[in-house]
């Protein structure tokens, strides 16, 4: 627990720095942020890094797919007898196209009320292509890095990882809830074993793995907050080397 507290304190410190460093790289909506910064962010990686690391070439013919808001299972999805719903994360992602080919994924998230900042750039080769097939809500199950297209009743697996998770191409909301509950119970069972075997009587690691853990959520938000800081550090370093 002391290690976790130290990590959170460190993240809070970086968050304070992020607010200062990335202040000029924010917009009032996801659409405005995408229009203002997505192209420059991608070009910085093409010109400053090895573009092959991002499944790209040095071509500057870059375009983007539509912004898709991501959703995650709510706490109700882990409880028997409750209706499973999916809640928005306020992060929006889009496919990056190079010479007309889907090559990567880029995103922006609501850093604070009405303020959107850079969230992510980078993915496997499969995800950029399947994002273009989303017709409903884009659902992500973070623990398995699994993406689904949700139409209000069925979740259609978008990637091979998603299909492996549900052992098929699609799954009903109710069946998906059953799957999550079983997984959650398995985690809790491992935690109980830790209580029996551990000298301290409880496993902090198991607690952090609970889907509804507040610590897990705090670290997630802290990591998102740190991303703009890292990107702006990269840009400042690049500018100094170019002088």
mmCIF file of C-alpha atoms in Angstrom:
data_model
loop_
_atom_site.group_PDB
_atom_site.id
_atom_site.type_symbol
_atom_site.label_atom_id
_atom_site.label_comp_id
_atom_site.label_asym_id
_atom_site.label_seq_id
_atom_site.Cartn_x
_atom_site.Cartn_y
_atom_site.Cartn_z
ATOM 1 C CA UNK A 1 0.000 0.000 0.000
ATOM 2 C CA UNK A 2 2.912 2.367 0.749
ATOM 3 C CA UNK A 3 4.257 1.748 -2.748
ATOM 4 C CA UNK A 4 0.859 2.534 -4.252
ATOM 5 C CA UNK A 5 0.600 5.751 -2.229
ATOM 6 C CA UNK A 6 4.044 6.809 -3.390
ATOM 7 C CA UNK A 7 3.058 6.181 -6.999
ATOM 8 C CA UNK A 8 -0.060 8.303 -6.636
ATOM 9 C CA UNK A 9 1.923 11.143 -5.054
ATOM 10 C CA UNK A 10 4.376 10.984 -7.947
ATOM 11 C CA UNK A 11 1.537 11.060 -10.461
ATOM 12 C CA UNK A 12 -0.018 14.081 -8.751
ATOM 13 C CA UNK A 13 3.309 15.889 -9.015
ATOM 14 C CA UNK A 14 3.525 15.140 -12.716
ATOM 15 C CA UNK A 15 -0.077 16.235 -13.136
ATOM 16 C CA UNK A 16 0.834 19.665 -11.782
ATOM 17 C CA UNK A 17 3.657 19.885 -14.313
ATOM 18 C CA UNK A 18 1.380 18.676 -17.107
ATOM 19 C CA UNK A 19 -1.089 21.465 -16.472
ATOM 20 C CA UNK A 20 1.641 24.013 -17.104
ATOM 21 C CA UNK A 21 3.468 22.350 -19.977
ATOM 22 C CA UNK A 22 0.416 21.287 -22.020
ATOM 23 C CA UNK A 23 -1.722 24.353 -21.400
ATOM 24 C CA UNK A 24 -1.276 25.552 -24.999
ATOM 25 C CA UNK A 25 -2.167 22.126 -26.395
ATOM 26 C CA UNK A 26 -5.830 21.941 -25.388
ATOM 27 C CA UNK A 27 -9.157 22.705 -27.002
ATOM 28 C CA UNK A 28 -12.766 23.044 -25.879
ATOM 29 C CA UNK A 29 -13.989 19.907 -27.688
ATOM 30 C CA UNK A 30 -12.669 16.631 -29.050
ATOM 31 C CA UNK A 31 -13.419 17.761 -32.609
ATOM 32 C CA UNK A 32 -11.536 21.035 -32.190
ATOM 33 C CA UNK A 33 -8.549 19.245 -30.670
ATOM 34 C CA UNK A 34 -8.458 16.738 -33.516
ATOM 35 C CA UNK A 35 -8.604 19.479 -36.133
ATOM 36 C CA UNK A 36 -5.910 21.533 -34.409
ATOM 37 C CA UNK A 37 -3.369 18.905 -33.325
ATOM 38 C CA UNK A 38 -3.821 15.398 -34.715
ATOM 39 C CA UNK A 39 -1.902 16.064 -37.939
ATOM 40 C CA UNK A 40 0.993 17.785 -36.145
ATOM 41 C CA UNK A 41 1.271 14.968 -33.593
ATOM 42 C CA UNK A 42 1.473 12.330 -36.320
ATOM 43 C CA UNK A 43 3.979 14.378 -38.321
ATOM 44 C CA UNK A 44 6.167 14.821 -35.238
ATOM 45 C CA UNK A 45 6.408 11.029 -34.997
ATOM 46 C CA UNK A 46 7.056 10.596 -38.719
ATOM 47 C CA UNK A 47 9.800 13.234 -38.790
ATOM 48 C CA UNK A 48 11.282 12.733 -35.329
ATOM 49 C CA UNK A 49 11.114 8.947 -34.876
ATOM 50 C CA UNK A 50 11.437 5.865 -37.025
ATOM 51 C CA UNK A 51 7.955 5.824 -38.621
ATOM 52 C CA UNK A 52 8.212 2.057 -39.060
ATOM 53 C CA UNK A 53 7.753 1.788 -35.293
ATOM 54 C CA UNK A 54 4.234 3.162 -35.836
ATOM 55 C CA UNK A 55 3.435 1.013 -38.909
ATOM 56 C CA UNK A 56 4.072 4.056 -41.131
ATOM 57 C CA UNK A 57 6.410 5.326 -43.824
ATOM 58 C CA UNK A 58 7.776 8.866 -44.221
ATOM 59 C CA UNK A 59 4.816 9.907 -46.398
ATOM 60 C CA UNK A 60 3.069 13.095 -45.248
ATOM 61 C CA UNK A 61 -0.218 12.143 -46.897
ATOM 62 C CA UNK A 62 -2.080 11.793 -43.588
ATOM 63 C CA UNK A 63 -5.850 11.785 -43.019
ATOM 64 C CA UNK A 64 -8.126 10.651 -40.203
ATOM 65 C CA UNK A 65 -11.269 8.628 -39.711
ATOM 66 C CA UNK A 66 -14.254 9.810 -37.636
ATOM 67 C CA UNK A 67 -13.872 10.417 -33.906
ATOM 68 C CA UNK A 68 -15.370 7.596 -31.856
ATOM 69 C CA UNK A 69 -16.110 7.978 -28.155
ATOM 70 C CA UNK A 70 -15.031 4.953 -26.131
ATOM 71 C CA UNK A 71 -17.192 3.202 -23.537
ATOM 72 C CA UNK A 72 -16.376 0.747 -20.748
ATOM 73 C CA UNK A 73 -18.524 -1.619 -18.661
ATOM 74 C CA UNK A 74 -20.084 0.087 -15.630
ATOM 75 C CA UNK A 75 -19.902 -1.431 -12.153
ATOM 76 C CA UNK A 76 -23.369 -2.934 -12.741
ATOM 77 C CA UNK A 77 -21.845 -5.331 -15.264
ATOM 78 C CA UNK A 78 -20.000 -7.066 -12.428
ATOM 79 C CA UNK A 79 -23.075 -7.601 -10.222
ATOM 80 C CA UNK A 80 -25.637 -10.371 -10.483
ATOM 81 C CA UNK A 81 -29.202 -9.131 -10.775
ATOM 82 C CA UNK A 82 -28.306 -5.687 -12.137
ATOM 83 C CA UNK A 83 -28.660 -4.439 -15.697
ATOM 84 C CA UNK A 84 -25.284 -4.208 -17.413
ATOM 85 C CA UNK A 85 -24.669 -0.784 -18.945
ATOM 86 C CA UNK A 86 -21.695 0.898 -20.576
ATOM 87 C CA UNK A 87 -20.447 4.343 -19.587
ATOM 88 C CA UNK A 88 -18.535 6.878 -21.710
ATOM 89 C CA UNK A 89 -14.882 7.471 -20.864
ATOM 90 C CA UNK A 90 -14.818 10.915 -22.508
ATOM 91 C CA UNK A 91 -11.916 9.730 -24.619
ATOM 92 C CA UNK A 92 -12.281 9.862 -28.401
ATOM 93 C CA UNK A 93 -10.152 7.873 -30.832
ATOM 94 C CA UNK A 94 -9.758 7.959 -34.605
ATOM 95 C CA UNK A 95 -8.032 5.875 -37.245
ATOM 96 C CA UNK A 96 -4.920 7.404 -38.817
ATOM 97 C CA UNK A 97 -4.665 6.905 -42.581
ATOM 98 C CA UNK A 98 -1.429 7.208 -44.545
ATOM 99 C CA UNK A 99 -1.773 7.223 -48.323
ATOM 100 C CA UNK A 100 -5.329 6.000 -47.799
ATOM 101 C CA UNK A 101 -4.335 2.988 -45.675
ATOM 102 C CA UNK A 102 -5.355 2.605 -41.981
ATOM 103 C CA UNK A 103 -2.081 2.477 -40.048
ATOM 104 C CA UNK A 104 -2.584 3.660 -36.476
ATOM 105 C CA UNK A 105 -4.915 5.117 -33.829
ATOM 106 C CA UNK A 106 -4.821 8.541 -32.185
ATOM 107 C CA UNK A 107 -6.959 9.962 -29.387
ATOM 108 C CA UNK A 108 -7.974 12.900 -27.240
ATOM 109 C CA UNK A 109 -9.694 12.945 -23.848
ATOM 110 C CA UNK A 110 -11.473 15.408 -21.576
ATOM 111 C CA UNK A 111 -8.703 16.511 -19.230
ATOM 112 C CA UNK A 112 -11.081 18.715 -17.235
ATOM 113 C CA UNK A 113 -14.570 20.120 -17.800
ATOM 114 C CA UNK A 114 -14.653 21.488 -21.351
ATOM 115 C CA UNK A 115 -10.906 21.000 -21.904
ATOM 116 C CA UNK A 116 -9.593 18.294 -24.225
ATOM 117 C CA UNK A 117 -5.958 17.185 -24.446
ATOM 118 C CA UNK A 118 -3.827 14.552 -26.194
ATOM 119 C CA UNK A 119 -4.424 11.033 -24.882
ATOM 120 C CA UNK A 120 -2.788 8.404 -27.071
ATOM 121 C CA UNK A 121 -1.031 7.574 -30.326
ATOM 122 C CA UNK A 122 -0.123 4.016 -31.188
ATOM 123 C CA UNK A 123 -1.808 0.643 -31.638
ATOM 124 C CA UNK A 124 -1.380 -2.774 -33.155
ATOM 125 C CA UNK A 125 -1.894 -3.279 -36.894
ATOM 126 C CA UNK A 126 -5.386 -4.734 -36.541
ATOM 127 C CA UNK A 127 -7.241 -2.053 -34.563
ATOM 128 C CA UNK A 128 -7.005 0.885 -37.047
ATOM 129 C CA UNK A 129 -8.811 -1.177 -39.680
ATOM 130 C CA UNK A 130 -11.644 -2.454 -37.495
ATOM 131 C CA UNK A 131 -12.483 0.944 -36.009
ATOM 132 C CA UNK A 132 -13.869 1.884 -39.401
ATOM 133 C CA UNK A 133 -16.493 -0.877 -39.017
ATOM 134 C CA UNK A 134 -18.074 0.501 -35.828
ATOM 135 C CA UNK A 135 -21.779 1.257 -36.258
ATOM 136 C CA UNK A 136 -22.881 1.523 -32.621
ATOM 137 C CA UNK A 137 -20.864 2.387 -29.500
ATOM 138 C CA UNK A 138 -17.176 1.522 -29.308
ATOM 139 C CA UNK A 139 -16.719 -0.532 -26.125
ATOM 140 C CA UNK A 140 -13.336 -1.415 -24.684
ATOM 141 C CA UNK A 141 -12.750 -3.993 -21.985
ATOM 142 C CA UNK A 142 -9.480 -2.628 -20.663
ATOM 143 C CA UNK A 143 -8.339 -5.709 -18.741
ATOM 144 C CA UNK A 144 -8.181 -7.739 -21.972
ATOM 145 C CA UNK A 145 -7.552 -4.882 -24.451
ATOM 146 C CA UNK A 146 -10.662 -6.103 -26.237
ATOM 147 C CA UNK A 147 -12.729 -3.876 -28.550
ATOM 148 C CA UNK A 148 -16.426 -4.348 -29.324
ATOM 149 C CA UNK A 149 -19.138 -2.705 -31.415
ATOM 150 C CA UNK A 150 -22.218 -2.419 -29.167
ATOM 151 C CA UNK A 151 -25.672 -1.949 -30.687
ATOM 152 C CA UNK A 152 -27.600 -1.829 -27.401
ATOM 153 C CA UNK A 153 -28.110 -5.576 -27.212
ATOM 154 C CA UNK A 154 -25.179 -7.420 -28.758
ATOM 155 C CA UNK A 155 -21.438 -6.833 -28.568
ATOM 156 C CA UNK A 156 -19.677 -7.701 -31.816
ATOM 157 C CA UNK A 157 -16.002 -8.537 -31.445
ATOM 158 C CA UNK A 158 -13.810 -6.235 -33.532
ATOM 159 C CA UNK A 159 -10.396 -7.823 -33.044
ATOM 160 C CA UNK A 160 -8.972 -11.322 -32.734
ATOM 161 C CA UNK A 161 -8.293 -10.599 -29.060
ATOM 162 C CA UNK A 162 -11.969 -9.745 -28.558
ATOM 163 C CA UNK A 163 -13.093 -12.926 -30.303
ATOM 164 C CA UNK A 164 -10.781 -14.962 -28.120
ATOM 165 C CA UNK A 165 -12.203 -13.355 -24.984
ATOM 166 C CA UNK A 166 -15.829 -14.238 -25.804
ATOM 167 C CA UNK A 167 -15.026 -17.424 -27.772
ATOM 168 C CA UNK A 168 -16.936 -16.203 -30.804
ATOM 169 C CA UNK A 169 -17.850 -13.290 -33.050
ATOM 170 C CA UNK A 170 -20.607 -11.733 -30.920
ATOM 171 C CA UNK A 171 -22.159 -11.976 -27.472
ATOM 172 C CA UNK A 172 -25.338 -10.676 -25.831
ATOM 173 C CA UNK A 173 -25.157 -8.078 -23.073
ATOM 174 C CA UNK A 174 -26.420 -10.633 -20.552
ATOM 175 C CA UNK A 175 -23.860 -13.271 -21.565
ATOM 176 C CA UNK A 176 -21.096 -10.666 -21.494
ATOM 177 C CA UNK A 177 -22.157 -9.706 -17.972
ATOM 178 C CA UNK A 178 -21.999 -13.347 -16.909
ATOM 179 C CA UNK A 179 -18.494 -13.544 -18.351
ATOM 180 C CA UNK A 180 -17.350 -10.481 -16.414
ATOM 181 C CA UNK A 181 -18.911 -11.704 -13.171
ATOM 182 C CA UNK A 182 -17.174 -15.064 -13.503
ATOM 183 C CA UNK A 183 -13.869 -13.327 -14.140
ATOM 184 C CA UNK A 184 -14.434 -11.005 -11.182
ATOM 185 C CA UNK A 185 -15.255 -13.937 -8.911
ATOM 186 C CA UNK A 186 -12.071 -15.643 -10.067
ATOM 187 C CA UNK A 187 -10.075 -12.551 -9.108
ATOM 188 C CA UNK A 188 -11.770 -12.412 -5.712
ATOM 189 C CA UNK A 189 -11.080 -16.106 -5.218
ATOM 190 C CA UNK A 190 -7.395 -15.504 -5.833
ATOM 191 C CA UNK A 191 -7.533 -12.615 -3.370
ATOM 192 C CA UNK A 192 -9.001 -14.884 -0.709
ATOM 193 C CA UNK A 193 -6.184 -17.353 -1.293
ATOM 194 C CA UNK A 194 -3.778 -14.472 -0.824
ATOM 195 C CA UNK A 195 -5.426 -13.677 2.491
ATOM 196 C CA UNK A 196 -4.784 -17.226 3.644
ATOM 197 C CA UNK A 197 -1.198 -17.363 2.399
ATOM 198 C CA UNK A 198 0.023 -13.800 2.850
ATOM 199 C CA UNK A 199 1.699 -12.663 6.041
ATOM 200 C CA UNK A 200 -0.226 -9.415 6.015
ATOM 201 C CA UNK A 201 -3.552 -11.201 5.524
ATOM 202 C CA UNK A 202 -4.384 -9.413 2.253
ATOM 203 C CA UNK A 203 -2.960 -8.889 -1.195
ATOM 204 C CA UNK A 204 -2.703 -5.280 -2.374
ATOM 205 C CA UNK A 205 -2.091 -6.549 -5.905
ATOM 206 C CA UNK A 206 -5.387 -8.421 -5.982
ATOM 207 C CA UNK A 207 -7.244 -5.402 -4.649
ATOM 208 C CA UNK A 208 -5.798 -3.236 -7.419
ATOM 209 C CA UNK A 209 -7.072 -5.706 -10.010
ATOM 210 C CA UNK A 210 -10.726 -5.296 -8.999
ATOM 211 C CA UNK A 211 -12.678 -3.651 -11.825
ATOM 212 C CA UNK A 212 -14.338 -1.254 -9.378
ATOM 213 C CA UNK A 213 -11.151 -0.388 -7.491
ATOM 214 C CA UNK A 214 -10.861 3.349 -6.870
ATOM 215 C CA UNK A 215 -7.064 3.028 -6.821
ATOM 216 C CA UNK A 216 -7.118 1.501 -10.290
ATOM 217 C CA UNK A 217 -9.251 4.376 -11.571
ATOM 218 C CA UNK A 218 -6.992 7.000 -9.973
ATOM 219 C CA UNK A 219 -3.891 5.531 -11.578
ATOM 220 C CA UNK A 220 -5.679 5.373 -14.928
ATOM 221 C CA UNK A 221 -6.576 9.052 -14.788
ATOM 222 C CA UNK A 222 -3.056 9.922 -13.623
ATOM 223 C CA UNK A 223 -1.522 8.059 -16.571
ATOM 224 C CA UNK A 224 -3.805 9.897 -18.986
ATOM 225 C CA UNK A 225 -2.781 13.164 -17.389
ATOM 226 C CA UNK A 226 0.918 12.291 -17.800
ATOM 227 C CA UNK A 227 0.659 11.595 -21.547
ATOM 228 C CA UNK A 228 0.525 15.230 -22.669
ATOM 229 C CA UNK A 229 3.514 15.957 -20.424
ATOM 230 C CA UNK A 230 5.558 13.261 -22.114
ATOM 231 C CA UNK A 231 4.551 14.445 -25.573
ATOM 232 C CA UNK A 232 5.442 18.064 -24.870
ATOM 233 C CA UNK A 233 8.770 17.028 -23.343
ATOM 234 C CA UNK A 234 9.424 15.176 -26.605
ATOM 235 C CA UNK A 235 8.528 18.259 -28.667
ATOM 236 C CA UNK A 236 10.681 20.612 -26.590
ATOM 237 C CA UNK A 237 13.643 18.218 -26.812
ATOM 238 C CA UNK A 238 13.156 17.947 -30.560
ATOM 239 C CA UNK A 239 13.130 21.733 -30.963
ATOM 240 C CA UNK A 240 16.338 22.121 -28.942
ATOM 241 C CA UNK A 241 18.136 19.537 -31.080
ATOM 242 C CA UNK A 242 16.980 21.163 -34.281
ATOM 243 C CA UNK A 243 18.495 24.561 -33.348
#
